[in-house]
Amino acid sequence: MKNNIFAIVLMVFVLALISGCATIQTWPDSERSAESKMVVIQENIGDGLKTGALSPDQSQMFLTTLKGIRTDYMSLRDKKVHEKEWNALQGRLDVLGDEVNRAASRTTKFEEPRNGDRILTLQRRIDDVRVSGRLPQSEGREFQTRLDSIRREYMRMTNEGRYAAHEERADISRRLDSLETDLNRFR
């Protein structure tokens, strides 16, 4: 009798543990990662078109695919969903990024890092200093909020496949410079 009760309690505990692990929740890191990947892919498409490595048809095909992914991203953003939905979206972004890079492999590399690449680098730096404990929690949130704001503004600028104007890119670059300077205090 005691063994049966123990087995039932154990099964209930295991089921509760499993269901707790599979709960639906928001995934802000997945949102940030997806946004960063979309920015980089958008820049790669624009640069490939400018340099001639991508034809207008190829660029349009990639932009259409990116627009579909962006639509799916917007439906997941700020909502409570299973992590596997974010993983599927990330996988689609990785595949598209690889296809764009393969198609634009003839492009020459730019001397200066592009804003999308800088956003990715700053995200890694913020994550590193937060994990290492060199950054107070309140400042970590402030840096993350600033980077999220810059990333979202840049995504807005490049929405619908639009290539950001020089002035817009320069403004984003200045904001990234300022964030990087402030973040350098915590090396």
CSV table of C-alpha atoms in Angstrom, one decimal:
chain,number,residue,atom,x,y,z
A,1,MET,CA,0.0,0.0,0.0
A,2,LYS,CA,2.8,2.5,0.9
A,3,ASN,CA,4.7,1.6,-2.2
A,4,ASN,CA,1.6,2.3,-4.4
A,5,ILE,CA,1.1,5.7,-2.7
A,6,PHE,CA,4.8,6.5,-3.1
A,7,ALA,CA,4.7,5.5,-6.8
A,8,ILE,CA,1.6,7.7,-7.4
A,9,VAL,CA,3.1,10.7,-5.6
A,10,LEU,CA,6.4,10.2,-7.5
A,11,MET,CA,4.5,10.1,-10.8
A,12,VAL,CA,2.5,13.2,-10.0
A,13,PHE,CA,5.8,15.0,-9.0
A,14,VAL,CA,7.5,13.9,-12.3
A,15,LEU,CA,4.5,15.0,-14.3
A,16,ALA,CA,4.4,18.4,-12.5
A,17,LEU,CA,8.1,18.8,-13.2
A,18,ILE,CA,7.8,18.0,-16.9
A,19,SER,CA,4.8,20.2,-17.4
A,20,GLY,CA,6.7,23.0,-15.5
A,21,CYS,CA,9.6,22.7,-17.9
A,22,ALA,CA,7.3,22.9,-20.9
A,23,THR,CA,5.3,25.9,-19.8
A,24,ILE,CA,4.6,28.7,-22.2
A,25,GLN,CA,6.6,31.9,-21.5
A,26,THR,CA,8.1,34.9,-23.2
A,27,TRP,CA,11.7,34.6,-24.6
A,28,PRO,CA,13.3,38.0,-24.7
A,29,ASP,CA,16.7,36.6,-25.6
A,30,SER,CA,15.2,34.9,-28.6
A,31,GLU,CA,13.5,38.1,-29.6
A,32,ARG,CA,16.8,40.0,-29.5
A,33,SER,CA,18.6,37.3,-31.4
A,34,ALA,CA,16.0,37.2,-34.1
A,35,GLU,CA,16.0,41.0,-34.4
A,36,SER,CA,19.7,41.1,-34.7
A,37,LYS,CA,19.8,38.3,-37.3
A,38,MET,CA,17.1,40.1,-39.4
A,39,VAL,CA,19.1,43.3,-39.3
A,40,VAL,CA,22.3,41.6,-40.5
A,41,ILE,CA,20.4,39.7,-43.2
A,42,GLN,CA,18.8,42.9,-44.4
A,43,GLU,CA,22.2,44.6,-44.6
A,44,ASN,CA,23.7,41.7,-46.4
A,45,ILE,CA,20.9,41.8,-49.0
A,46,GLY,CA,21.3,45.6,-49.5
A,47,ASP,CA,25.1,45.3,-49.7
A,48,GLY,CA,24.9,42.4,-52.2
A,49,LEU,CA,22.5,44.4,-54.4
A,50,LYS,CA,24.7,47.6,-54.2
A,51,THR,CA,27.9,45.7,-55.1
A,52,GLY,CA,26.2,43.6,-57.9
A,53,ALA,CA,26.8,40.3,-56.2
A,54,LEU,CA,23.0,39.8,-56.0
A,55,SER,CA,20.7,40.5,-58.9
A,56,PRO,CA,17.5,42.5,-58.3
A,57,ASP,CA,15.5,39.3,-58.6
A,58,GLN,CA,17.6,37.5,-56.0
A,59,SER,CA,17.4,40.5,-53.7
A,60,GLN,CA,13.6,40.6,-54.1
A,61,MET,CA,13.3,36.9,-53.4
A,62,PHE,CA,15.4,37.2,-50.3
A,63,LEU,CA,13.5,40.3,-49.1
A,64,THR,CA,10.2,38.5,-49.6
A,65,THR,CA,11.4,35.5,-47.5
A,66,LEU,CA,12.7,37.9,-44.9
A,67,LYS,CA,9.3,39.8,-44.9
A,68,GLY,CA,7.5,36.5,-44.2
A,69,ILE,CA,9.9,35.6,-41.4
A,70,ARG,CA,9.5,39.2,-40.0
A,71,THR,CA,5.7,38.7,-40.1
A,72,ASP,CA,6.0,35.5,-38.1
A,73,TYR,CA,8.4,37.2,-35.7
A,74,MET,CA,5.9,40.0,-35.1
A,75,SER,CA,3.2,37.4,-34.2
A,76,LEU,CA,5.5,35.8,-31.7
A,77,ARG,CA,7.0,38.9,-30.2
A,78,ASP,CA,6.0,39.8,-26.6
A,79,LYS,CA,3.7,36.8,-26.4
A,80,LYS,CA,3.9,33.7,-24.3
A,81,VAL,CA,4.8,30.8,-26.6
A,82,HIS,CA,6.8,27.6,-26.5
A,83,GLU,CA,10.5,27.8,-27.0
A,84,LYS,CA,10.3,25.5,-30.0
A,85,GLU,CA,8.4,28.2,-31.9
A,86,TRP,CA,11.3,30.6,-31.4
A,87,ASN,CA,13.8,27.8,-32.3
A,88,ALA,CA,11.9,27.2,-35.6
A,89,LEU,CA,12.0,30.9,-36.4
A,90,GLN,CA,15.7,31.1,-35.5
A,91,GLY,CA,16.3,28.1,-37.8
A,92,ARG,CA,14.6,29.8,-40.7
A,93,LEU,CA,16.7,33.0,-40.1
A,94,ASP,CA,19.9,30.9,-40.1
A,95,VAL,CA,18.9,29.2,-43.4
A,96,LEU,CA,18.1,32.5,-45.0
A,97,GLY,CA,21.3,34.1,-43.7
A,98,ASP,CA,23.3,31.2,-45.2
A,99,GLU,CA,21.5,31.4,-48.5
A,100,VAL,CA,22.1,35.2,-48.8
A,101,ASN,CA,25.8,34.8,-47.8
A,102,ARG,CA,26.3,32.0,-50.3
A,103,ALA,CA,24.6,34.0,-53.1
A,104,ALA,CA,26.5,37.2,-52.2
A,105,SER,CA,29.9,35.5,-51.7
A,106,ARG,CA,31.4,37.6,-54.5
A,107,THR,CA,30.9,40.8,-52.5
A,108,THR,CA,34.0,42.5,-51.2
A,109,LYS,CA,34.2,43.0,-47.5
A,110,PHE,CA,33.7,46.5,-46.2
A,111,GLU,CA,36.4,48.1,-44.1
A,112,GLU,CA,34.1,49.4,-41.4
A,113,PRO,CA,31.8,47.0,-39.6
A,114,ARG,CA,28.2,47.5,-40.5
A,115,ASN,CA,25.6,48.5,-37.9
A,116,GLY,CA,24.0,45.1,-37.8
A,117,ASP,CA,27.4,43.5,-37.0
A,118,ARG,CA,28.0,46.1,-34.4
A,119,ILE,CA,24.7,45.4,-32.7
A,120,LEU,CA,25.5,41.7,-32.5
A,121,THR,CA,29.0,42.5,-31.1
A,122,LEU,CA,27.5,44.9,-28.5
A,123,GLN,CA,24.9,42.3,-27.5
A,124,ARG,CA,27.6,39.7,-26.9
A,125,ARG,CA,29.6,42.2,-24.8
A,126,ILE,CA,26.6,43.2,-22.7
A,127,ASP,CA,25.9,39.5,-22.1
A,128,ASP,CA,29.5,38.8,-21.2
A,129,VAL,CA,29.8,41.7,-18.7
A,130,ARG,CA,26.5,40.8,-17.1
A,131,VAL,CA,27.3,37.2,-16.7
A,132,SER,CA,30.8,37.9,-15.4
A,133,GLY,CA,29.4,40.3,-12.7
A,134,ARG,CA,31.4,43.3,-13.8
A,135,LEU,CA,28.3,45.2,-14.6
A,136,PRO,CA,25.8,46.2,-11.9
A,137,GLN,CA,22.3,44.8,-12.6
A,138,SER,CA,20.7,48.2,-12.9
A,139,GLU,CA,23.3,49.4,-15.5
A,140,GLY,CA,23.0,46.1,-17.3
A,141,ARG,CA,19.3,46.6,-17.8
A,142,GLU,CA,19.9,50.2,-18.9
A,143,PHE,CA,22.5,49.1,-21.5
A,144,GLN,CA,20.2,46.3,-22.7
A,145,THR,CA,17.3,48.8,-23.0
A,146,ARG,CA,19.4,51.2,-25.0
A,147,LEU,CA,20.6,48.5,-27.4
A,148,ASP,CA,17.1,47.1,-27.8
A,149,SER,CA,15.9,50.6,-28.7
A,150,ILE,CA,18.7,51.0,-31.3
A,151,ARG,CA,18.0,47.6,-32.7
A,152,ARG,CA,14.2,48.2,-33.0
A,153,GLU,CA,14.7,51.6,-34.6
A,154,TYR,CA,17.1,50.1,-37.1
A,155,MET,CA,14.6,47.4,-37.9
A,156,ARG,CA,11.9,50.0,-38.4
A,157,MET,CA,14.2,51.8,-40.8
A,158,THR,CA,14.7,48.7,-42.9
A,159,ASN,CA,11.2,47.4,-42.7
A,160,GLU,CA,9.6,46.2,-46.0
A,161,GLY,CA,13.1,45.7,-47.5
A,162,ARG,CA,13.9,49.4,-47.4
A,163,TYR,CA,17.6,50.3,-47.3
A,164,ALA,CA,18.3,52.9,-44.5
A,165,ALA,CA,19.4,56.3,-45.8
A,166,HIS,CA,23.0,57.4,-45.1
A,167,GLU,CA,21.8,59.9,-42.4
A,168,GLU,CA,19.8,57.2,-40.7
A,169,ARG,CA,22.7,54.8,-40.7
A,170,ALA,CA,25.0,57.5,-39.4
A,171,ASP,CA,22.5,58.3,-36.5
A,172,ILE,CA,22.4,54.6,-35.6
A,173,SER,CA,26.2,54.4,-35.8
A,174,ARG,CA,26.5,57.4,-33.4
A,175,ARG,CA,24.2,55.8,-30.9
A,176,LEU,CA,26.1,52.6,-31.1
A,177,ASP,CA,29.4,54.5,-30.6
A,178,SER,CA,27.9,56.2,-27.5
A,179,LEU,CA,26.7,52.9,-26.1
A,180,GLU,CA,30.1,51.2,-26.8
A,181,THR,CA,31.9,54.1,-25.1
A,182,ASP,CA,29.7,53.7,-22.0
A,183,LEU,CA,30.2,50.0,-22.0
A,184,ASN,CA,34.0,50.3,-22.2
A,185,ARG,CA,34.0,51.5,-18.6
A,186,PHE,CA,33.2,48.0,-17.5
A,187,ARG,CA,36.0,46.1,-19.2
